[in-house]
PDB file of C-alpha atoms in Angstrom:
ATOM      1  CA  MET G 227       0.000   0.000   0.000  1.00 42.00           C
ATOM      2  CA  ALA G 228       1.584   3.255  -1.124  1.00 60.00           C
ATOM      3  CA  MET G 229      -0.686   5.655   0.814  1.00 72.00           C
ATOM      4  CA  THR G 230       0.310   5.844   4.481  1.00 73.00           C
ATOM      5  CA  GLY G 231       0.009   8.321   7.323  1.00 93.00           C
ATOM      6  CA  VAL G 232      -2.791  10.866   6.947  1.00 96.00           C
ATOM      7  CA  LEU G 233      -5.072   9.675   4.142  1.00 95.00           C
ATOM      8  CA  ARG G 234      -7.718  12.343   3.582  1.00 96.00           C
ATOM      9  CA  PRO G 235     -10.168  14.800   5.134  1.00 97.00           C
ATOM     10  CA  GLY G 236     -12.707  12.790   7.091  1.00 97.00           C
ATOM     11  CA  HIS G 237     -15.228  15.051   8.801  1.00 98.00           C
ATOM     12  CA  ALA G 238     -16.203  18.573   9.802  1.00 98.00           C
ATOM     13  CA  GLN G 239     -18.472  19.447  12.719  1.00 98.00           C
ATOM     14  CA  ILE G 240     -20.322  22.619  11.770  1.00 98.00           C
ATOM     15  CA  ARG G 241     -22.292  24.835  14.139  1.00 98.00           C
ATOM     16  CA  VAL G 242     -25.728  25.948  12.941  1.00 98.00           C
ATOM     17  CA  LEU G 243     -28.232  28.292  14.576  1.00 98.00           C
ATOM     18  CA  ASP G 244     -31.311  26.163  13.831  1.00 97.00           C
ATOM     19  CA  ILE G 245     -30.787  22.431  13.463  1.00 98.00           C
ATOM     20  CA  GLU G 246     -33.849  21.747  11.313  1.00 97.00           C
ATOM     21  CA  GLU G 247     -33.013  24.612   8.937  1.00 97.00           C
ATOM     22  CA  GLY G 248     -29.520  23.149   8.729  1.00 98.00           C
ATOM     23  CA  VAL G 249     -30.873  19.663   8.055  1.00 98.00           C
ATOM     24  CA  LYS G 250     -33.063  21.009   5.249  1.00 97.00           C
ATOM     25  CA  HIS G 251     -30.156  22.867   3.651  1.00 97.00           C
ATOM     26  CA  TYR G 252     -27.519  20.120   3.886  1.00 98.00           C
ATOM     27  CA  GLY G 253     -30.008  17.355   3.136  1.00 97.00           C
ATOM     28  CA  LYS G 254     -32.390  18.775   0.538  1.00 96.00           C
ATOM     29  CA  VAL G 255     -30.373  21.542  -1.150  1.00 97.00           C
ATOM     30  CA  LEU G 256     -26.829  20.234  -0.906  1.00 97.00           C
ATOM     31  CA  GLY G 257     -28.156  16.700  -1.246  1.00 97.00           C
ATOM     32  CA  LEU G 258     -26.191  14.977   1.506  1.00 97.00           C
ATOM     33  CA  ILE G 259     -27.584  11.773   3.006  1.00 95.00           C
ATOM     34  CA  GLU G 260     -28.594  11.809   6.682  1.00 97.00           C
ATOM     35  CA  THR G 261     -27.043   8.810   8.439  1.00 96.00           C
ATOM     36  CA  GLY G 262     -27.908   9.368  12.089  1.00 97.00           C
ATOM     37  CA  ARG G 263     -28.711  11.556  15.080  1.00 98.00           C
ATOM     38  CA  ASP G 264     -27.115  11.234  18.500  1.00 97.00           C
ATOM     39  CA  SER G 265     -28.113  11.927  22.105  1.00 96.00           C
ATOM     40  CA  GLN G 266     -26.499  15.380  21.922  1.00 96.00           C
ATOM     41  CA  GLY G 267     -28.853  16.344  19.093  1.00 97.00           C
ATOM     42  CA  ARG G 268     -26.145  16.288  16.442  1.00 98.00           C
ATOM     43  CA  VAL G 269     -27.117  15.237  12.910  1.00 98.00           C
ATOM     44  CA  TYR G 270     -24.765  13.239  10.677  1.00 98.00           C
ATOM     45  CA  PHE G 271     -24.455  13.330   6.879  1.00 98.00           C
ATOM     46  CA  LYS G 272     -22.408  11.791   4.090  1.00 97.00           C
ATOM     47  CA  ALA G 273     -22.079  12.490   0.374  1.00 96.00           C
ATOM     48  CA  TRP G 274     -23.566   9.895  -1.945  1.00 95.00           C
ATOM     49  CA  ASP G 275     -20.254   8.360  -3.069  1.00 94.00           C
ATOM     50  CA  GLU G 276     -18.509   8.407   0.314  1.00 95.00           C
ATOM     51  CA  ARG G 277     -18.072   5.039   2.001  1.00 93.00           C
ATOM     52  CA  ASP G 278     -17.709   6.034   5.657  1.00 95.00           C
ATOM     53  CA  HIS G 279     -20.664   6.693   7.938  1.00 96.00           C
ATOM     54  CA  HIS G 280     -20.404  10.479   7.860  1.00 97.00           C
ATOM     55  CA  SER G 281     -18.315  13.432   6.781  1.00 98.00           C
ATOM     56  CA  VAL G 282     -20.473  16.311   8.067  1.00 98.00           C
ATOM     57  CA  ILE G 283     -21.880  16.706  11.572  1.00 98.00           C
ATOM     58  CA  LEU G 284     -24.277  19.547  12.402  1.00 98.00           C
ATOM     59  CA  ARG G 285     -24.526  20.875  15.952  1.00 98.00           C
ATOM     60  CA  GLU G 286     -27.036  23.513  16.997  1.00 98.00           C
ATOM     61  CA  ALA G 287     -25.342  26.411  18.798  1.00 98.00           C
ATOM     62  CA  ASP G 288     -25.669  30.122  19.556  1.00 97.00           C
ATOM     63  CA  SER G 289     -23.040  31.029  16.963  1.00 97.00           C
ATOM     64  CA  ALA G 290     -22.152  29.646  13.543  1.00 98.00           C
ATOM     65  CA  GLY G 291     -18.710  28.268  12.696  1.00 97.00           C
ATOM     66  CA  ILE G 292     -16.696  25.066  12.897  1.00 98.00           C
ATOM     67  CA  ASP G 293     -16.020  22.973  15.999  1.00 98.00           C
ATOM     68  CA  PHE G 294     -13.323  20.757  14.490  1.00 98.00           C
ATOM     69  CA  PHE G 295     -12.001  19.303  11.242  1.00 98.00           C
ATOM     70  CA  GLY G 296     -10.854  15.685  11.153  1.00 98.00           C
ATOM     71  CA  PHE G 297      -8.521  13.597   9.018  1.00 98.00           C
ATOM     72  CA  LYS G 298      -8.539   9.835   8.578  1.00 98.00           C
ATOM     73  CA  VAL G 299      -5.225   8.017   9.043  1.00 97.00           C
ATOM     74  CA  SER G 300      -4.191   4.631   7.742  1.00 95.00           C
ATOM     75  CA  ASP G 301      -4.271   2.487  10.915  1.00 95.00           C
ATOM     76  CA  GLN G 302      -4.065   2.393  14.707  1.00 96.00           C
ATOM     77  CA  ALA G 303      -0.259   2.347  14.718  1.00 96.00           C
ATOM     78  CA  THR G 304      -0.217   5.560  12.666  1.00 97.00           C
ATOM     79  CA  LEU G 305      -2.727   7.211  15.003  1.00 97.00           C
ATOM     80  CA  ASP G 306      -0.584   6.331  18.023  1.00 97.00           C
ATOM     81  CA  LYS G 307       2.630   7.461  16.331  1.00 97.00           C
ATOM     82  CA  LEU G 308       1.210  10.804  15.237  1.00 97.00           C
ATOM     83  CA  ASP G 309      -0.111  11.372  18.753  1.00 98.00           C
ATOM     84  CA  ARG G 310       3.400  10.800  20.134  1.00 97.00           C
ATOM     85  CA  ASP G 311       4.983  12.933  17.411  1.00 97.00           C
ATOM     86  CA  LEU G 312       2.626  15.832  18.102  1.00 97.00           C
ATOM     87  CA  GLN G 313       3.403  15.720  21.804  1.00 97.00           C
ATOM     88  CA  ALA G 314       7.146  15.559  21.092  1.00 97.00           C
ATOM     89  CA  TYR G 315       6.725  18.673  18.922  1.00 96.00           C
ATOM     90  CA  GLY G 316       5.140  20.485  21.876  1.00 96.00           C
ATOM     91  CA  VAL G 317       1.497  20.122  20.792  1.00 97.00           C
ATOM     92  CA  LYS G 318      -0.935  19.103  23.539  1.00 98.00           C
ATOM     93  CA  THR G 319      -3.255  16.278  22.464  1.00 98.00           C
ATOM     94  CA  GLU G 320      -6.468  14.822  23.824  1.00 98.00           C
ATOM     95  CA  ARG G 321      -7.895  11.351  23.254  1.00 98.00           C
ATOM     96  CA  ILE G 322     -11.610  11.422  22.481  1.00 97.00           C
ATOM     97  CA  PRO G 323     -13.117   8.001  23.252  1.00 98.00           C
ATOM     98  CA  ALA G 324     -14.611   5.725  20.637  1.00 97.00           C
ATOM     99  CA  GLY G 325     -18.329   6.264  20.216  1.00 95.00           C
ATOM    100  CA  GLU G 326     -18.348   9.959  21.136  1.00 97.00           C
ATOM    101  CA  LEU G 327     -19.132  10.464  17.446  1.00 97.00           C
ATOM    102  CA  LEU G 328     -21.504   7.892  16.007  1.00 97.00           C
ATOM    103  CA  GLU G 329     -19.805   4.912  14.351  1.00 97.00           C
ATOM    104  CA  THR G 330     -16.343   6.427  14.961  1.00 97.00           C
ATOM    105  CA  GLY G 331     -13.363   5.064  16.851  1.00 97.00           C
ATOM    106  CA  GLU G 332     -10.975   6.871  19.163  1.00 98.00           C
ATOM    107  CA  ARG G 333      -9.835  10.294  17.969  1.00 98.00           C
ATOM    108  CA  VAL G 334      -6.745  12.367  18.717  1.00 98.00           C
ATOM    109  CA  ARG G 335      -7.650  16.055  19.037  1.00 98.00           C
ATOM    110  CA  PHE G 336      -5.271  19.018  19.190  1.00 98.00           C
ATOM    111  CA  GLU G 337      -5.377  22.768  18.709  1.00 98.00           C
ATOM    112  CA  VAL G 338      -3.150  24.421  16.111  1.00 98.00           C
ATOM    113  CA  PRO G 339      -1.803  27.980  16.564  1.00 98.00           C
ATOM    114  CA  SER G 340      -4.546  29.450  14.354  1.00 98.00           C
ATOM    115  CA  GLY G 341      -7.018  28.484  17.083  1.00 98.00           C
ATOM    116  CA  HIS G 342      -8.628  25.544  15.268  1.00 98.00           C
ATOM    117  CA  LEU G 343      -9.252  22.062  16.616  1.00 98.00           C
ATOM    118  CA  ILE G 344      -7.935  19.311  14.342  1.00 98.00           C
ATOM    119  CA  GLU G 345      -8.638  15.616  14.804  1.00 98.00           C
ATOM    120  CA  LEU G 346      -7.085  12.372  13.637  1.00 98.00           C
ATOM    121  CA  TYR G 347      -8.864   9.010  13.625  1.00 98.00           C
ATOM    122  CA  TRP G 348      -8.724   5.745  11.736  1.00 97.00           C
ATOM    123  CA  GLU G 349     -11.901   3.800  12.539  1.00 96.00           C
ATOM    124  CA  LYS G 350     -15.295   4.750  11.114  1.00 97.00           C
ATOM    125  CA  SER G 351     -18.045   2.336  10.065  1.00 92.00           C
ATOM    126  CA  ASP G 352     -18.384   1.565   6.377  1.00 91.00           C
ATOM    127  CA  TYR G 353     -21.864   2.826   5.533  1.00 89.00           C
ATOM    128  CA  GLY G 354     -21.445   2.357   1.791  1.00 77.00           C
ATOM    129  CA  ASN G 355     -24.022   3.626  -0.671  1.00 74.00           C
ATOM    130  CA  ASP G 356     -26.805   2.061  -2.713  1.00 67.00           C
ATOM    131  CA  ASP G 357     -24.161   0.487  -4.941  1.00 63.00           C
ATOM    132  CA  THR G 358     -22.873  -2.939  -4.004  1.00 74.00           C
ATOM    133  CA  TYR G 359     -19.191  -3.786  -3.783  1.00 82.00           C
ATOM    134  CA  THR G 360     -19.673  -6.332  -6.562  1.00 80.00           C
ATOM    135  CA  ASN G 361     -20.568  -5.301 -10.118  1.00 78.00           C
ATOM    136  CA  PRO G 362     -21.953  -1.877  -9.124  1.00 83.00           C
ATOM    137  CA  PRO G 363     -23.682   0.625 -11.426  1.00 82.00           C
ATOM    138  CA  PRO G 364     -21.827   3.920 -12.018  1.00 84.00           C
ATOM    139  CA  TRP G 365     -24.159   6.057  -9.884  1.00 83.00           C
ATOM    140  CA  THR G 366     -27.205   5.858  -7.628  1.00 83.00           C
ATOM    141  CA  ASP G 367     -30.467   7.785  -7.267  1.00 84.00           C
ATOM    142  CA  ASP G 368     -28.813   9.899  -4.565  1.00 85.00           C
ATOM    143  CA  ALA G 369     -26.352  11.175  -7.178  1.00 77.00           C
ATOM    144  CA  GLU G 370     -29.187  13.240  -8.673  1.00 86.00           C
ATOM    145  CA  ARG G 371     -30.785  14.520  -5.435  1.00 91.00           C
ATOM    146  CA  GLY G 372     -29.959  18.136  -4.732  1.00 94.00           C
ATOM    147  CA  ILE G 373     -26.479  19.391  -5.615  1.00 96.00           C
ATOM    148  CA  ALA G 374     -25.172  15.902  -4.777  1.00 95.00           C
ATOM    149  CA  PRO G 375     -21.408  16.297  -4.270  1.00 97.00           C
ATOM    150  CA  ILE G 376     -19.333  13.144  -4.334  1.00 95.00           C
ATOM    151  CA  ARG G 377     -17.360  13.938  -1.182  1.00 96.00           C
ATOM    152  CA  LEU G 378     -16.252  16.435   1.424  1.00 97.00           C
ATOM    153  CA  ASP G 379     -13.119  17.835  -0.221  1.00 94.00           C
ATOM    154  CA  HIS G 380     -11.349  20.410   1.975  1.00 95.00           C
ATOM    155  CA  CYS G 381     -11.786  23.429   4.196  1.00 97.00           C
ATOM    156  CA  LEU G 382     -10.307  26.937   4.407  1.00 96.00           C
ATOM    157  CA  LEU G 383      -9.693  28.283   7.904  1.00 97.00           C
ATOM    158  CA  TYR G 384      -8.854  31.823   9.054  1.00 96.00           C
ATOM    159  CA  GLY G 385      -6.573  32.588  11.993  1.00 97.00           C
ATOM    160  CA  PRO G 386      -3.172  33.902  13.139  1.00 97.00           C
ATOM    161  CA  ASP G 387       0.281  32.278  13.077  1.00 97.00           C
ATOM    162  CA  ILE G 388      -0.240  30.274   9.913  1.00 97.00           C
ATOM    163  CA  GLU G 389       3.501  29.709   9.539  1.00 97.00           C
ATOM    164  CA  LYS G 390       3.398  27.786  12.847  1.00 97.00           C
ATOM    165  CA  VAL G 391       0.382  25.851  11.580  1.00 98.00           C
ATOM    166  CA  GLN G 392       2.312  24.962   8.436  1.00 97.00           C
ATOM    167  CA  ASP G 393       5.214  23.686  10.547  1.00 97.00           C
ATOM    168  CA  ILE G 394       2.930  21.240  12.356  1.00 97.00           C
ATOM    169  CA  PHE G 395       1.161  20.011   9.243  1.00 97.00           C
ATOM    170  CA  VAL G 396       4.387  19.601   7.260  1.00 97.00           C
ATOM    171  CA  ASN G 397       6.914  18.494   9.883  1.00 96.00           C
ATOM    172  CA  VAL G 398       4.654  16.294  12.013  1.00 96.00           C
ATOM    173  CA  LEU G 399       1.668  15.216   9.920  1.00 97.00           C
ATOM    174  CA  GLY G 400       3.478  14.815   6.599  1.00 95.00           C
ATOM    175  CA  PHE G 401       1.576  17.366   4.488  1.00 96.00           C
ATOM    176  CA  TYR G 402       3.340  19.508   1.883  1.00 96.00           C
ATOM    177  CA  LEU G 403       2.904  23.079   0.671  1.00 97.00           C
ATOM    178  CA  VAL G 404       1.264  23.262  -2.783  1.00 95.00           C
ATOM    179  CA  GLU G 405       0.608  26.998  -3.264  1.00 91.00           C
ATOM    180  CA  HIS G 406       0.949  30.185  -1.241  1.00 94.00           C
ATOM    181  CA  VAL G 407       0.168  33.892  -1.492  1.00 92.00           C
ATOM    182  CA  ILE G 408       2.811  36.409  -0.403  1.00 91.00           C
ATOM    183  CA  MET G 409       1.865  39.656   1.337  1.00 87.00           C
ATOM    184  CA  GLU G 410       2.995  43.124   0.261  1.00 88.00           C
ATOM    185  CA  ASP G 411       6.298  42.788   2.152  1.00 90.00           C
ATOM    186  CA  GLY G 412       7.312  40.068  -0.321  1.00 86.00           C
ATOM    187  CA  LYS G 413       8.142  37.622   2.489  1.00 89.00           C
ATOM    188  CA  THR G 414       5.182  36.841   4.730  1.00 92.00           C
ATOM    189  CA  ASP G 415       2.551  34.335   3.674  1.00 91.00           C
ATOM    190  CA  LEU G 416      -1.023  35.600   3.526  1.00 92.00           C
ATOM    191  CA  ALA G 417      -2.405  32.159   2.673  1.00 93.00           C
ATOM    192  CA  ILE G 418      -1.190  28.564   2.341  1.00 97.00           C
ATOM    193  CA  TRP G 419      -2.634  25.498   0.586  1.00 96.00           C
ATOM    194  CA  LEU G 420      -1.540  22.146   2.054  1.00 97.00           C
ATOM    195  CA  SER G 421      -2.010  18.584   0.795  1.00 95.00           C
ATOM    196  CA  CYS G 422      -1.639  15.093   2.258  1.00 95.00           C
ATOM    197  CA  SER G 423      -2.472  13.470  -1.084  1.00 93.00           C
ATOM    198  CA  ILE G 424      -2.179  14.286  -4.788  1.00 90.00           C
ATOM    199  CA  LYS G 425      -4.985  16.860  -4.552  1.00 90.00           C
ATOM    200  CA  ALA G 426      -4.144  20.542  -4.924  1.00 89.00           C
ATOM    201  CA  HIS G 427      -5.224  20.993  -1.300  1.00 93.00           C
ATOM    202  CA  ASP G 428      -6.777  19.109   1.587  1.00 96.00           C
ATOM    203  CA  ILE G 429      -6.760  22.109   3.923  1.00 97.00           C
ATOM    204  CA  ALA G 430      -5.860  25.780   3.577  1.00 96.00           C
ATOM    205  CA  PHE G 431      -5.258  28.677   5.956  1.00 97.00           C
ATOM    206  CA  VAL G 432      -5.460  32.467   5.600  1.00 94.00           C
ATOM    207  CA  ARG G 433      -3.750  34.859   8.019  1.00 95.00           C
ATOM    208  CA  HIS G 434      -6.403  36.616  10.107  1.00 95.00           C
ATOM    209  CA  PRO G 435      -6.270  38.378  13.492  1.00 94.00           C
ATOM    210  CA  GLU G 436      -9.182  36.440  15.027  1.00 95.00           C
ATOM    211  CA  PRO G 437      -8.466  32.783  15.831  1.00 97.00           C
ATOM    212  CA  GLY G 438     -10.619  29.785  15.065  1.00 97.00           C
ATOM    213  CA  LYS G 439     -12.637  31.166  12.160  1.00 96.00           C
ATOM    214  CA  LEU G 440     -14.214  29.232   9.281  1.00 96.00           C
ATOM    215  CA  HIS G 441     -14.076  30.631   5.770  1.00 94.00           C
ATOM    216  CA  HIS G 442     -15.629  27.646   4.011  1.00 95.00           C
ATOM    217  CA  VAL G 443     -16.097  23.908   3.842  1.00 97.00           C
ATOM    218  CA  SER G 444     -15.856  22.564   0.290  1.00 96.00           C
ATOM    219  CA  PHE G 445     -17.689  19.745  -1.482  1.00 97.00           C
ATOM    220  CA  LEU G 446     -16.444  18.128  -4.686  1.00 95.00           C
ATOM    221  CA  LEU G 447     -18.474  17.881  -7.886  1.00 96.00           C
ATOM    222  CA  GLU G 448     -17.491  15.890 -10.974  1.00 93.00           C
ATOM    223  CA  SER G 449     -17.697  18.479 -13.748  1.00 91.00           C
ATOM    224  CA  TRP G 450     -18.117  22.135 -14.679  1.00 91.00           C
ATOM    225  CA  GLU G 451     -21.645  21.250 -15.804  1.00 92.00           C
ATOM    226  CA  LYS G 452     -22.370  20.001 -12.266  1.00 94.00           C
ATOM    227  CA  VAL G 453     -21.094  23.326 -10.881  1.00 91.00           C
ATOM    228  CA  LEU G 454     -23.514  25.184 -13.183  1.00 93.00           C
ATOM    229  CA  ARG G 455     -26.322  22.844 -12.110  1.00 94.00           C
ATOM    230  CA  ALA G 456     -25.439  23.638  -8.478  1.00 94.00           C
ATOM    231  CA  ALA G 457     -25.907  27.343  -9.244  1.00 94.00           C
ATOM    232  CA  ASP G 458     -29.383  26.597 -10.616  1.00 95.00           C
ATOM    233  CA  ILE G 459     -30.318  24.604  -7.514  1.00 95.00           C
ATOM    234  CA  MET G 460     -29.018  27.361  -5.232  1.00 95.00           C
ATOM    235  CA  SER G 461     -31.103  29.968  -7.058  1.00 93.00           C
ATOM    236  CA  MET G 462     -34.194  27.742  -7.079  1.00 95.00           C
ATOM    237  CA  ASN G 463     -33.863  27.403  -3.294  1.00 96.00           C
ATOM    238  CA  ARG G 464     -32.985  31.075  -2.721  1.00 95.00           C
ATOM    239  CA  VAL G 465     -29.563  30.235  -1.318  1.00 94.00           C
ATOM    240  CA  SER G 466     -27.383  33.315  -0.734  1.00 93.00           C
ATOM    241  CA  ILE G 467     -24.536  33.100  -3.281  1.00 91.00           C
ATOM    242  CA  ASP G 468     -21.273  34.863  -2.450  1.00 90.00           C
ATOM    243  CA  ILE G 469     -19.597  34.547  -5.866  1.00 85.00           C
ATOM    244  CA  GLY G 470     -19.548  32.306  -8.915  1.00 82.00           C
ATOM    245  CA  PRO G 471     -19.711  30.222 -10.943  1.00 87.00           C
ATOM    246  CA  THR G 472     -16.098  31.141 -11.711  1.00 82.00           C
ATOM    247  CA  ARG G 473     -12.558  29.752 -11.714  1.00 76.00           C
ATOM    248  CA  HIS G 474      -9.657  29.976  -9.281  1.00 79.00           C
ATOM    249  CA  GLY G 475      -6.139  30.734 -10.475  1.00 70.00           C
ATOM    250  CA  ILE G 476      -4.862  29.021  -7.333  1.00 78.00           C
ATOM    251  CA  THR G 477      -5.565  25.248  -7.685  1.00 82.00           C
ATOM    252  CA  ARG G 478      -7.315  25.916 -11.079  1.00 82.00           C
ATOM    253  CA  GLY G 479     -10.609  24.729  -9.603  1.00 81.00           C
ATOM    254  CA  THR G 480     -14.029  25.893 -10.770  1.00 86.00           C
ATOM    255  CA  THR G 481     -16.251  27.090  -7.977  1.00 90.00           C
ATOM    256  CA  ILE G 482     -19.320  28.631  -6.410  1.00 92.00           C
ATOM    257  CA  TYR G 483     -19.282  30.079  -2.896  1.00 93.00           C
ATOM    258  CA  ALA G 484     -22.550  30.393  -1.013  1.00 95.00           C
ATOM    259  CA  PHE G 485     -23.937  30.500   2.540  1.00 97.00           C
ATOM    260  CA  ASP G 486     -26.012  28.068   4.550  1.00 97.00           C
ATOM    261  CA  PRO G 487     -28.961  29.519   6.538  1.00 97.00           C
ATOM    262  CA  SER G 488     -26.698  30.140   9.554  1.00 97.00           C
ATOM    263  CA  GLY G 489     -24.140  32.136   7.554  1.00 97.00           C
ATOM    264  CA  ASN G 490     -21.515  29.413   7.181  1.00 97.00           C
ATOM    265  CA  ARG G 491     -19.913  29.684   3.763  1.00 95.00           C
ATOM    266  CA  PHE G 492     -19.677  26.506   1.704  1.00 97.00           C
ATOM    267  CA  GLU G 493     -18.133  25.804  -1.684  1.00 94.00           C
ATOM    268  CA  THR G 494     -19.141  23.533  -4.547  1.00 96.00           C
ATOM    269  CA  PHE G 495     -15.862  22.784  -6.274  1.00 91.00           C
ATOM    270  CA  CYS G 496     -14.679  20.922  -9.345  1.00 90.00           C
ATOM    271  CA  GLY G 497     -11.314  20.229 -10.930  1.00 86.00           C
ATOM    272  CA  GLY G 498      -8.019  21.383  -9.570  1.00 83.00           C
ATOM    273  CA  TYR G 499      -4.815  19.781 -10.714  1.00 86.00           C
ATOM    274  CA  GLN G 500      -3.054  16.758  -9.292  1.00 90.00           C
ATOM    275  CA  CYS G 501       0.271  17.367  -7.593  1.00 91.00           C
ATOM    276  CA  TYR G 502       3.073  15.508  -5.844  1.00 92.00           C
ATOM    277  CA  PRO G 503       5.218  16.139  -2.767  1.00 91.00           C
ATOM    278  CA  ASP G 504       8.404  16.644  -4.797  1.00 94.00           C
ATOM    279  CA  TRP G 505       6.903  19.577  -6.736  1.00 94.00           C
ATOM    280  CA  LYS G 506       8.066  23.095  -6.006  1.00 96.00           C
ATOM    281  CA  PRO G 507       5.253  25.188  -4.444  1.00 95.00           C
ATOM    282  CA  ILE G 508       3.526  27.751  -6.652  1.00 86.00           C
ATOM    283  CA  ARG G 509       3.938  31.329  -5.424  1.00 93.00           C
ATOM    284  CA  TRP G 510       1.402  34.109  -5.965  1.00 86.00           C
ATOM    285  CA  THR G 511       2.481  37.708  -5.438  1.00 87.00           C
ATOM    286  CA  TRP G 512       0.368  40.375  -3.782  1.00 85.00           C
ATOM    287  CA  ASP G 513      -0.264  42.267  -7.031  1.00 80.00           C
ATOM    288  CA  GLU G 514      -1.819  39.139  -8.610  1.00 72.00           C
ATOM    289  CA  VAL G 515      -3.811  37.868  -5.640  1.00 74.00           C
ATOM    290  CA  GLY G 516      -7.080  38.884  -7.316  1.00 67.00           C
ATOM    291  CA  ALA G 517      -6.391  36.629 -10.293  1.00 69.00           C
ATOM    292  CA  GLY G 518      -5.164  33.923  -7.951  1.00 71.00           C
ATOM    293  CA  ILE G 519      -8.483  33.749  -6.129  1.00 75.00           C
ATOM    294  CA  PHE G 520     -10.919  34.666  -8.940  1.00 74.00           C
ATOM    295  CA  TYR G 521      -9.206  34.225 -12.263  1.00 59.00           C
ATOM    296  CA  HIS G 522     -11.994  35.570 -14.465  1.00 65.00           C
ATOM    297  CA  ASP G 523     -12.742  38.796 -12.541  1.00 65.00           C
ATOM    298  CA  ARG G 524      -9.086  39.246 -11.495  1.00 70.00           C
ATOM    299  CA  LYS G 525     -10.220  41.048  -8.342  1.00 72.00           C
ATOM    300  CA  LEU G 526     -11.513  40.155  -4.897  1.00 74.00           C
ATOM    301  CA  ASN G 527     -14.823  41.127  -3.380  1.00 75.00           C
ATOM    302  CA  GLU G 528     -14.825  42.505   0.148  1.00 72.00           C
ATOM    303  CA  ARG G 529     -17.340  39.992   1.479  1.00 73.00           C
ATOM    304  CA  PHE G 530     -15.192  37.069   0.383  1.00 76.00           C
ATOM    305  CA  LEU G 531     -12.227  38.493   2.321  1.00 71.00           C
ATOM    306  CA  THR G 532     -13.966  39.563   5.506  1.00 78.00           C
ATOM    307  CA  VAL G 533     -17.053  37.414   6.180  1.00 81.00           C
ATOM    308  CA  VAL G 534     -16.169  34.375   8.278  1.00 88.00           C
ATOM    309  CA  SER G 535     -17.991  32.347  10.913  1.00 89.00           C
TER     310      SER G 535
END
């Protein structure tokens, strides 16, 4: 097996102001599949082509935002090793017992310098989809319900000290830097895109004075036509669209940004190039940051920069 260590993004727990409004949005509009509810009132969802029990957890709260973002690792030995490595690097960790999330094994939780809680885990029940594991059809009925992304893809988080965050992700967790945006001083990073796979990013961070903020959680679609269809569905359901459909310069992905009823931004994303750890990171200068983020308009909108949850 070539893939070891941290495999992929596994789940995001998102705070919503009204749980039933959130369930309607993520279930009906986004088209995720509800897989369970727990004694804390949290609601669990997965995308139609994901195998594990859930990738999105909604929790009703007084403020919107993200509680934690989790990554799946390859096995128990890797989970234990990364826990030790984090502690040796000076990062305090906490073991969350198996079963605290439905159908999920023990998790290792830690806070990075940007103020975000990150989790690692390796056990989660195989929920599957309507396809079988023998001679399956290419898609299911759920692939046409709502926007219907195929998976949770990545998240973008806002907070301070992103260079320290990068150190932890690269030197301890085995991620690598794919792209970055340089500030006006020509030295300091404004934003970083990090990968644990061959995707253009699995997580990204933007420098921001307030810690622990969510910019967006992203869901992957299969084609530009699916992105355009997502725009139709958003408009039909009166979803507040931030920007798009358009293209990024950074990662080359096509995109729409919009807001759930609680004000959490989400992205429907397609494309992006494949990359490898031996590649030199792509650098974007301050004077071209507009094209880097929105390649067609070549400028940023203020809401995209400043509205976070």
